[in-house]
Coordinates of C-alpha atoms in Angstrom, one line a residue:
X4 CA 50.4 -52.2 53.0
X5 CA 51.6 -53.2 56.4
X6 CA 50.9 -49.7 57.8
X7 CA 47.3 -50.1 56.8
X8 CA 47.0 -53.4 58.5
X9 CA 48.4 -52.0 61.8
X10 CA 45.7 -49.4 61.7
X11 CA 43.0 -52.1 61.6
X12 CA 40.6 -51.8 64.6
X13 CA 40.6 -54.7 67.0
X14 CA 37.9 -54.1 69.5
X15 CA 39.4 -56.2 72.2
X16 CA 42.7 -54.3 72.4
X17 CA 42.7 -51.7 75.2
X18 CA 42.2 -48.1 74.4
X19 CA 45.5 -46.1 74.6
X20 CA 43.9 -43.1 76.3
X21 CA 44.4 -42.3 80.0
X22 CA 41.3 -41.1 81.8
X23 CA 40.5 -39.3 85.0
X24 CA 40.5 -35.7 86.2
X25 CA 42.7 -35.9 89.3
X26 CA 46.3 -37.1 89.2
X27 CA 45.5 -40.0 91.4
X28 CA 42.7 -41.1 89.0
X29 CA 45.1 -40.8 86.1
X30 CA 47.7 -43.0 87.8
X31 CA 44.9 -45.6 88.5
X32 CA 44.0 -45.4 84.8
X33 CA 47.6 -46.0 83.8
X34 CA 47.8 -49.1 86.1
X35 CA 44.5 -50.4 84.9
X36 CA 45.5 -50.1 81.3
X37 CA 48.9 -51.8 81.9
X38 CA 47.0 -54.7 83.6
X39 CA 44.7 -54.9 80.5
X40 CA 47.6 -54.9 78.1
X41 CA 49.6 -57.7 79.8
X42 CA 47.6 -60.6 78.5
X43 CA 47.7 -59.2 74.9
X44 CA 51.4 -58.7 75.0
X45 CA 51.8 -62.2 76.4
X46 CA 49.6 -63.5 73.6
X47 CA 51.7 -61.7 70.9
X48 CA 54.8 -63.2 72.5
X49 CA 53.4 -66.7 72.5
X50 CA 52.2 -66.4 68.9
X51 CA 55.5 -65.1 67.7
X52 CA 57.3 -67.8 69.7
X53 CA 55.5 -70.3 67.4
X54 CA 56.5 -68.4 64.3
X55 CA 60.0 -67.3 65.0
X56 CA 63.3 -69.1 65.7
X57 CA 64.1 -69.2 69.4
X58 CA 67.1 -66.9 68.7
X59 CA 64.9 -64.3 66.9
X60 CA 65.6 -60.7 67.8
X61 CA 61.9 -60.1 67.8
X62 CA 61.3 -62.6 70.6
X63 CA 64.2 -61.1 72.6
X64 CA 62.7 -57.6 72.1
X65 CA 59.2 -58.9 73.1
X66 CA 60.6 -60.5 76.2
X67 CA 62.3 -57.1 77.2
X68 CA 58.9 -55.4 76.5
X69 CA 57.1 -57.7 78.9
X70 CA 59.7 -57.2 81.6
X71 CA 59.8 -53.4 81.3
X72 CA 56.0 -53.3 81.3
X73 CA 55.9 -55.2 84.6
X74 CA 58.6 -52.8 85.9
X75 CA 56.5 -49.8 84.8
X76 CA 53.5 -51.2 86.6
X77 CA 55.5 -51.7 89.8
X78 CA 56.9 -48.1 89.6
X79 CA 53.5 -46.7 88.9
X80 CA 52.1 -48.5 91.9
X81 CA 55.0 -47.2 94.1
X82 CA 54.5 -43.6 92.8
X83 CA 50.8 -43.8 93.5
X84 CA 51.5 -45.0 97.1
X85 CA 54.1 -42.4 97.7
X86 CA 52.0 -39.5 96.3
X87 CA 48.7 -40.6 97.6
X88 CA 49.3 -42.5 100.9
X89 CA 45.8 -41.8 102.2
X90 CA 44.0 -43.2 99.2
X91 CA 43.1 -46.9 98.6
X92 CA 46.0 -49.0 97.3
X93 CA 46.0 -49.9 93.7
X94 CA 44.4 -53.3 93.1
X95 CA 44.9 -55.5 90.1
X96 CA 42.3 -54.8 87.5
X97 CA 39.3 -57.1 87.9
X98 CA 37.8 -59.4 85.3
X99 CA 39.4 -61.4 82.6
X100 CA 40.7 -59.7 79.4
X101 CA 39.2 -60.8 76.2
X102 CA 41.7 -62.3 73.8
X103 CA 41.0 -63.2 70.1
X104 CA 39.9 -66.7 69.2
X105 CA 42.5 -69.0 67.4
X106 CA 43.9 -67.2 64.4
X107 CA 45.8 -68.1 61.3
X108 CA 49.3 -66.7 60.7
X109 CA 48.1 -63.6 58.9
X110 CA 45.6 -62.8 61.6
X111 CA 48.3 -63.3 64.3
X112 CA 50.6 -60.8 62.5
X113 CA 47.8 -58.2 62.2
X114 CA 46.8 -58.7 65.8
X115 CA 50.4 -58.4 67.0
X116 CA 50.9 -55.3 64.9
X117 CA 47.7 -53.7 66.3
X118 CA 48.6 -54.6 69.9
X119 CA 52.1 -53.2 69.6
X120 CA 51.1 -50.0 67.8
X121 CA 48.3 -49.3 70.3
X122 CA 50.7 -50.1 73.3
X123 CA 53.3 -47.7 71.8
X124 CA 50.6 -45.0 71.7
X125 CA 49.6 -45.8 75.3
X126 CA 53.2 -45.5 76.4
X127 CA 53.5 -42.2 74.7
X128 CA 50.4 -41.0 76.6
X129 CA 51.9 -42.4 79.9
X130 CA 55.2 -40.5 79.3
X131 CA 53.3 -37.3 78.7
X132 CA 51.1 -37.9 81.8
X133 CA 54.1 -38.6 84.0
X134 CA 55.8 -35.4 82.8
X135 CA 52.7 -33.4 83.6
X136 CA 52.4 -35.1 87.0
X137 CA 56.0 -34.3 87.8
X138 CA 55.5 -30.6 86.9
X139 CA 52.5 -30.5 89.2
X140 CA 53.9 -32.4 92.2
X141 CA 57.6 -31.6 92.0
X142 CA 57.3 -27.8 91.4
X143 CA 60.7 -26.2 91.5
X144 CA 61.0 -23.9 94.5
X145 CA 63.4 -21.2 94.2
X146 CA 65.1 -20.3 97.5
X147 CA 63.8 -17.0 98.9
X148 CA 66.5 -14.4 99.3
X149 CA 66.3 -12.3 102.5
X150 CA 67.6 -8.9 101.7
X151 CA 67.3 -7.6 105.2

């Protein structure tokens, strides 16, 4: 039953797919998506802080998730600046992110599940994208052997 609830569509949760044709555009998309997920992850943390004991493992894991997400955004920004120094710097995504109105406990659990499931899918896409970028940018060069 819980698996079905996590598959519920919540229109305000960011799409997990990365867009863009060029590597620079795809890095911008990753950064934009991260910025859009931050308020949702914070909201899930805040909601769960009201429902869980302060010593809860879930709260500790959500706190780690928030920190690692910020670290990923900083690293993405650094990677973008190093690979594309002649392009405009990444700017924080503009506009406020829509969050759900006040929710009862059940709705909070469903929202949290959807946010975390979608974010997990997004991170999987980011991992695949960064591997692809690495293979394009950091091509292994074999040393040429001079036989003469």
